[in-house]
């Protein structure tokens, strides 16, 4: 019998890239230079594309579950969809869930801040995504492994681009250095959640998707430390403490993000381009 | 019902490929989807409701908006030739790579003014601040520099030639 316990973990993976993609897309038309505006928009497009693949996979998984398995994940399903009387689709998951049903990392939903904040967050996230998806390549769910394989090629470019910008800002002017250091102080408390085990990882492991968070953390630290060294930045000594996103407990910013992102599908259900 | 043998099916599928050659990449219209290397398989099935064509394509980038257009163009082109039952599926693994682009496709890209992706032996470098040496598609100079890793579409980077001073797109390694 197929195992469906990783449904929530797929949503977590999808939510991370959708929400970060949505945040980065706020820069469209507002980037500091045309080339960088386009770069960040391209990165957003990659992230939203990855989210789509993950939601489509989660929806397909749900549609083939028996009623017992469906009942176990019912609390994660979008309420408006239940009135549609049709199979679950990727857009239902992306646009019609309530805030508490989103399982993204808090770091992805924070407002875009200034350029330094956006850049450093992307660098943190891409370095994390690279290690995590490398582990997913080995998982039992071949569709998920395929999505990871596809995404990793894109992540390599995101990581390179954001790392170069962290270095440019850290090693740039007094002003750019001040801004990237501020971003560091604001973002660092949110990095702990990336490596904190929750029920999501336990459920995923039951389905044969085993993620070694400590291994991801070690590799992640190596990557970001190498960038920081070139940028002349130091890692804060404080212990990251912010968490809750993986359990659906979000910051005060999440509701506003969803209001904007979901407006169209809530006002015009099932609208398509 | 008389089902066709495997051999005859193979011949039929071979007739589909040239039709797909007529479907172009909407973002780089000199390239066909065969040049691009995104068509993985064409299978003909004879079922009780008639002949069905199954086409497997691989997306270039996860969020590539051209994939929707390409799927529709494939469908339209096949309907033009009288094939109505067409199923198009997307396959993610193995992930698409620019290695699958045909040599003819690379030549067409260059003639169109876009530097083609590097050939396989040259490893695409992910080291920070390293510039790949890209040849200018207009004057063939190697004195070029990277302007941005991300160009007009997800699959391209933006370069500048220091000899002819033109900016150009590079179809980056993937
Ligand atoms: Zn030139």
mmCIF file of N, CA and C in Angstrom, chain A residues 181-260:
data_model
loop_
_atom_site.group_PDB
_atom_site.id
_atom_site.type_symbol
_atom_site.label_atom_id
_atom_site.label_comp_id
_atom_site.label_asym_id
_atom_site.label_seq_id
_atom_site.Cartn_x
_atom_site.Cartn_y
_atom_site.Cartn_z
ATOM 1 N N UNK A 181 24.653 44.296 7.724
ATOM 2 C CA UNK A 181 24.771 43.908 9.140
ATOM 3 C C UNK A 181 23.430 44.013 9.860
ATOM 4 N N UNK A 182 22.661 45.044 9.538
ATOM 5 C CA UNK A 182 21.308 45.151 10.098
ATOM 6 C C UNK A 182 20.453 43.952 9.691
ATOM 7 N N UNK A 183 20.567 43.609 8.410
ATOM 8 C CA UNK A 183 19.790 42.462 7.905
ATOM 9 C C UNK A 183 20.166 41.196 8.665
ATOM 10 N N UNK A 184 21.444 41.059 8.926
ATOM 11 C CA UNK A 184 21.936 39.888 9.665
ATOM 12 C C UNK A 184 21.302 39.817 11.052
ATOM 13 N N UNK A 185 21.271 40.974 11.741
ATOM 14 C CA UNK A 185 20.690 41.003 13.095
ATOM 15 C C UNK A 185 19.206 40.631 13.062
ATOM 16 N N UNK A 186 18.525 41.080 12.027
ATOM 17 C CA UNK A 186 17.085 40.800 11.941
ATOM 18 C C UNK A 186 16.795 39.362 11.534
ATOM 19 N N UNK A 187 17.615 38.827 10.619
ATOM 20 C CA UNK A 187 17.311 37.503 10.053
ATOM 21 C C UNK A 187 17.825 36.340 10.900
ATOM 22 N N UNK A 188 18.950 36.565 11.560
ATOM 23 C CA UNK A 188 19.590 35.436 12.244
ATOM 24 C C UNK A 188 18.651 34.688 13.209
ATOM 25 N N UNK A 189 17.838 35.408 14.013
ATOM 26 C CA UNK A 189 16.956 34.683 14.947
ATOM 27 C C UNK A 189 15.996 33.709 14.252
ATOM 28 N N UNK A 190 15.765 33.903 12.943
ATOM 29 C CA UNK A 190 14.808 33.051 12.229
ATOM 30 C C UNK A 190 15.466 31.844 11.556
ATOM 31 N N UNK A 191 16.789 31.728 11.661
ATOM 32 C CA UNK A 191 17.467 30.632 10.962
ATOM 33 C C UNK A 191 17.376 29.305 11.711
ATOM 34 N N UNK A 192 17.083 29.371 13.028
ATOM 35 C CA UNK A 192 17.041 28.134 13.813
ATOM 36 C C UNK A 192 15.953 27.182 13.335
ATOM 37 N N UNK A 193 14.830 27.765 12.919
ATOM 38 C CA UNK A 193 13.682 26.934 12.537
ATOM 39 C C UNK A 193 13.991 26.014 11.348
ATOM 40 N N UNK A 194 14.961 26.417 10.529
ATOM 41 C CA UNK A 194 15.332 25.602 9.372
ATOM 42 C C UNK A 194 15.793 24.215 9.793
ATOM 43 N N UNK A 195 16.375 24.152 10.986
ATOM 44 C CA UNK A 195 17.026 22.903 11.406
ATOM 45 C C UNK A 195 16.354 22.271 12.626
ATOM 46 N N UNK A 196 15.168 22.779 12.978
ATOM 47 C CA UNK A 196 14.472 22.251 14.150
ATOM 48 C C UNK A 196 13.466 21.193 13.718
ATOM 49 N N UNK A 197 13.577 20.027 14.313
ATOM 50 C CA UNK A 197 12.711 18.914 13.941
ATOM 51 C C UNK A 197 11.309 19.114 14.502
ATOM 52 N N UNK A 198 10.308 18.866 13.661
ATOM 53 C CA UNK A 198 8.916 18.937 14.101
ATOM 54 C C UNK A 198 8.198 17.665 13.652
ATOM 55 N N UNK A 199 6.902 17.636 13.854
ATOM 56 C CA UNK A 199 6.099 16.494 13.411
ATOM 57 C C UNK A 199 6.165 16.287 11.897
ATOM 58 N N UNK A 200 6.442 17.363 11.172
ATOM 59 C CA UNK A 200 6.509 17.260 9.703
ATOM 60 C C UNK A 200 7.572 16.265 9.272
ATOM 61 N N UNK A 201 8.756 16.388 9.891
ATOM 62 C CA UNK A 201 9.861 15.496 9.523
ATOM 63 C C UNK A 201 9.561 14.063 9.950
ATOM 64 N N UNK A 202 8.881 13.922 11.105
ATOM 65 C CA UNK A 202 8.536 12.581 11.585
ATOM 66 C C UNK A 202 7.577 11.906 10.607
ATOM 67 N N UNK A 203 6.565 12.647 10.182
ATOM 68 C CA UNK A 203 5.588 12.099 9.238
ATOM 69 C C UNK A 203 6.244 11.769 7.896
ATOM 70 N N UNK A 204 7.154 12.630 7.480
ATOM 71 C CA UNK A 204 7.849 12.392 6.213
ATOM 72 C C UNK A 204 8.692 11.124 6.310
ATOM 73 N N UNK A 205 9.369 10.951 7.432
ATOM 74 C CA UNK A 205 10.242 9.788 7.619
ATOM 75 C C UNK A 205 9.432 8.495 7.541
ATOM 76 N N UNK A 206 8.192 8.532 8.045
ATOM 77 C CA UNK A 206 7.317 7.350 7.984
ATOM 78 C C UNK A 206 7.040 6.930 6.553
ATOM 79 N N UNK A 207 7.072 7.903 5.642
ATOM 80 C CA UNK A 207 6.821 7.606 4.228
ATOM 81 C C UNK A 207 8.128 7.354 3.480
ATOM 82 N N UNK A 208 9.230 7.265 4.221
ATOM 83 C CA UNK A 208 10.502 6.957 3.572
ATOM 84 C C UNK A 208 11.258 8.173 3.081
ATOM 85 N N UNK A 209 10.864 9.349 3.593
ATOM 86 C CA UNK A 209 11.588 10.564 3.225
ATOM 87 C C UNK A 209 12.353 11.022 4.455
ATOM 88 N N UNK A 210 13.573 10.553 4.554
ATOM 89 C CA UNK A 210 14.353 10.797 5.766
ATOM 90 C C UNK A 210 15.270 11.987 5.532
ATOM 91 N N UNK A 211 15.097 13.008 6.360
ATOM 92 C CA UNK A 211 15.889 14.228 6.239
ATOM 93 C C UNK A 211 16.761 14.367 7.479
ATOM 94 N N UNK A 212 18.076 14.483 7.276
ATOM 95 C CA UNK A 212 18.991 14.638 8.417
ATOM 96 C C UNK A 212 19.273 16.116 8.629
ATOM 97 N N UNK A 213 18.537 16.712 9.564
ATOM 98 C CA UNK A 213 18.633 18.157 9.758
ATOM 99 C C UNK A 213 20.008 18.595 10.251
ATOM 100 N N UNK A 214 20.632 17.766 11.085
ATOM 101 C CA UNK A 214 21.958 18.147 11.588
ATOM 102 C C UNK A 214 22.963 18.217 10.440
ATOM 103 N N UNK A 215 22.871 17.264 9.529
ATOM 104 C CA UNK A 215 23.766 17.269 8.369
ATOM 105 C C UNK A 215 23.537 18.504 7.506
ATOM 106 N N UNK A 216 22.265 18.862 7.344
ATOM 107 C CA UNK A 216 21.930 20.056 6.554
ATOM 108 C C UNK A 216 22.509 21.288 7.232
ATOM 109 N N UNK A 217 22.371 21.342 8.558
ATOM 110 C CA UNK A 217 22.850 22.498 9.311
ATOM 111 C C UNK A 217 24.373 22.658 9.184
ATOM 112 N N UNK A 218 25.093 21.538 9.324
ATOM 113 C CA UNK A 218 26.556 21.602 9.230
ATOM 114 C C UNK A 218 26.990 22.133 7.862
ATOM 115 N N UNK A 219 26.401 21.585 6.817
ATOM 116 C CA UNK A 219 26.754 22.017 5.457
ATOM 117 C C UNK A 219 26.353 23.476 5.223
ATOM 118 N N UNK A 220 25.195 23.834 5.729
ATOM 119 C CA UNK A 220 24.669 25.190 5.577
ATOM 120 C C UNK A 220 25.617 26.200 6.226
ATOM 121 N N UNK A 221 26.061 25.866 7.462
ATOM 122 C CA UNK A 221 26.987 26.763 8.166
ATOM 123 C C UNK A 221 28.277 26.942 7.378
ATOM 124 N N UNK A 222 28.744 25.832 6.798
ATOM 125 C CA UNK A 222 29.972 25.915 6.001
ATOM 126 C C UNK A 222 29.792 26.877 4.820
ATOM 127 N N UNK A 223 28.655 26.726 4.143
ATOM 128 C CA UNK A 223 28.394 27.572 2.975
ATOM 129 C C UNK A 223 28.300 29.036 3.367
ATOM 130 N N UNK A 224 27.474 29.348 4.378
ATOM 131 C CA UNK A 224 27.281 30.761 4.707
ATOM 132 C C UNK A 224 28.540 31.350 5.350
ATOM 133 N N UNK A 225 29.270 30.557 6.110
ATOM 134 C CA UNK A 225 30.501 31.081 6.707
ATOM 135 C C UNK A 225 31.528 31.459 5.644
ATOM 136 N N UNK A 226 31.591 30.648 4.582
ATOM 137 C CA UNK A 226 32.536 30.948 3.494
ATOM 138 C C UNK A 226 32.160 32.280 2.834
ATOM 139 N N UNK A 227 30.860 32.512 2.682
ATOM 140 C CA UNK A 227 30.400 33.781 2.099
ATOM 141 C C UNK A 227 30.689 34.934 3.056
ATOM 142 N N UNK A 228 30.374 34.726 4.339
ATOM 143 C CA UNK A 228 30.581 35.785 5.336
ATOM 144 C C UNK A 228 32.043 36.193 5.416
ATOM 145 N N UNK A 229 32.913 35.193 5.304
ATOM 146 C CA UNK A 229 34.340 35.486 5.399
ATOM 147 C C UNK A 229 34.761 36.449 4.299
ATOM 148 N N UNK A 230 34.298 36.168 3.079
ATOM 149 C CA UNK A 230 34.630 37.059 1.958
ATOM 150 C C UNK A 230 33.954 38.411 2.089
ATOM 151 N N UNK A 231 32.797 38.425 2.756
ATOM 152 C CA UNK A 231 32.032 39.667 2.885
ATOM 153 C C UNK A 231 32.495 40.485 4.087
ATOM 154 N N UNK A 232 33.358 39.895 4.912
ATOM 155 C CA UNK A 232 33.793 40.579 6.133
ATOM 156 C C UNK A 232 32.691 40.661 7.178
ATOM 157 N N UNK A 233 31.817 39.659 7.204
ATOM 158 C CA UNK A 233 30.713 39.646 8.166
ATOM 159 C C UNK A 233 30.976 38.590 9.237
ATOM 160 N N UNK A 234 30.431 38.813 10.406
ATOM 161 C CA UNK A 234 30.557 37.805 11.451
ATOM 162 C C UNK A 234 29.178 37.278 11.831
ATOM 163 N N UNK A 235 29.157 35.996 12.155
ATOM 164 C CA UNK A 235 27.912 35.350 12.558
ATOM 165 C C UNK A 235 27.559 35.811 13.971
ATOM 166 N N UNK A 236 26.316 36.254 14.189
ATOM 167 C CA UNK A 236 25.925 36.645 15.550
ATOM 168 C C UNK A 236 26.073 35.474 16.518
ATOM 169 N N UNK A 237 26.425 35.795 17.748
ATOM 170 C CA UNK A 237 26.628 34.735 18.740
ATOM 171 C C UNK A 237 25.328 34.334 19.428
ATOM 172 N N UNK A 238 24.248 35.087 19.141
ATOM 173 C CA UNK A 238 22.971 34.769 19.774
ATOM 174 C C UNK A 238 22.387 33.476 19.198
ATOM 175 N N UNK A 239 21.596 32.801 19.998
ATOM 176 C CA UNK A 239 20.965 31.570 19.544
ATOM 177 C C UNK A 239 19.643 31.909 18.855
ATOM 178 N N UNK A 240 19.471 31.441 17.614
ATOM 179 C CA UNK A 240 18.210 31.687 16.918
ATOM 180 C C UNK A 240 17.052 31.057 17.702
ATOM 181 N N UNK A 241 15.967 31.785 17.858
ATOM 182 C CA UNK A 241 14.887 31.273 18.703
ATOM 183 C C UNK A 241 13.515 31.309 18.040
ATOM 184 N N UNK A 242 13.356 32.075 16.957
ATOM 185 C CA UNK A 242 12.029 32.217 16.360
ATOM 186 C C UNK A 242 11.603 30.931 15.672
ATOM 187 N N UNK A 243 10.415 30.472 15.959
ATOM 188 C CA UNK A 243 9.873 29.315 15.244
ATOM 189 C C UNK A 243 8.364 29.252 15.365
ATOM 190 N N UNK A 244 7.763 28.335 14.612
ATOM 191 C CA UNK A 244 6.311 28.169 14.652
ATOM 192 C C UNK A 244 5.691 27.964 13.280
ATOM 193 N N UNK A 245 6.363 28.474 12.230
ATOM 194 C CA UNK A 245 5.811 28.383 10.882
ATOM 195 C C UNK A 245 5.500 26.955 10.457
ATOM 196 N N UNK A 246 6.375 26.030 10.843
ATOM 197 C CA UNK A 246 6.182 24.636 10.441
ATOM 198 C C UNK A 246 4.961 24.019 11.109
ATOM 199 N N UNK A 247 4.459 24.694 12.154
ATOM 200 C CA UNK A 247 3.241 24.216 12.811
ATOM 201 C C UNK A 247 2.047 25.115 12.500
ATOM 202 N N UNK A 248 2.244 26.031 11.550
ATOM 203 C CA UNK A 248 1.131 26.893 11.157
ATOM 204 C C UNK A 248 0.967 28.133 12.020
ATOM 205 N N UNK A 249 1.941 28.389 12.911
ATOM 206 C CA UNK A 249 1.861 29.596 13.746
ATOM 207 C C UNK A 249 2.756 30.664 13.134
ATOM 208 N N UNK A 250 2.119 31.694 12.586
ATOM 209 C CA UNK A 250 2.858 32.645 11.762
ATOM 210 C C UNK A 250 3.059 34.001 12.429
ATOM 211 N N UNK A 251 3.879 34.817 11.792
ATOM 212 C CA UNK A 251 4.099 36.181 12.265
ATOM 213 C C UNK A 251 2.901 37.044 11.845
ATOM 214 N N UNK A 252 2.865 38.253 12.357
ATOM 215 C CA UNK A 252 1.748 39.148 12.029
ATOM 216 C C UNK A 252 1.753 39.563 10.549
ATOM 217 N N UNK A 253 2.844 39.249 9.844
ATOM 218 C CA UNK A 253 2.949 39.667 8.433
ATOM 219 C C UNK A 253 2.226 38.719 7.476
ATOM 220 N N UNK A 254 2.010 37.497 7.923
ATOM 221 C CA UNK A 254 1.511 36.452 7.018
ATOM 222 C C UNK A 254 0.110 36.756 6.486
ATOM 223 N N UNK A 255 -0.759 37.235 7.345
ATOM 224 C CA UNK A 255 -2.137 37.508 6.934
ATOM 225 C C UNK A 255 -2.212 38.506 5.789
ATOM 226 N N UNK A 256 -1.367 39.531 5.857
ATOM 227 C CA UNK A 256 -1.367 40.559 4.804
ATOM 228 C C UNK A 256 -0.874 39.981 3.482
ATOM 229 N N UNK A 257 0.163 39.140 3.590
ATOM 230 C CA UNK A 257 0.697 38.505 2.385
ATOM 231 C C UNK A 257 -0.386 37.649 1.717
ATOM 232 N N UNK A 258 -1.087 36.856 2.536
ATOM 233 C CA UNK A 258 -2.122 35.974 1.980
ATOM 234 C C UNK A 258 -3.270 36.781 1.385
ATOM 235 N N UNK A 259 -3.627 37.881 2.057
ATOM 236 C CA UNK A 259 -4.738 38.691 1.565
ATOM 237 C C UNK A 259 -4.459 39.149 0.132
ATOM 238 N N UNK A 260 -3.215 39.567 -0.094
ATOM 239 C CA UNK A 260 -2.873 40.024 -1.437
ATOM 240 C C UNK A 260 -2.780 38.858 -2.424
#
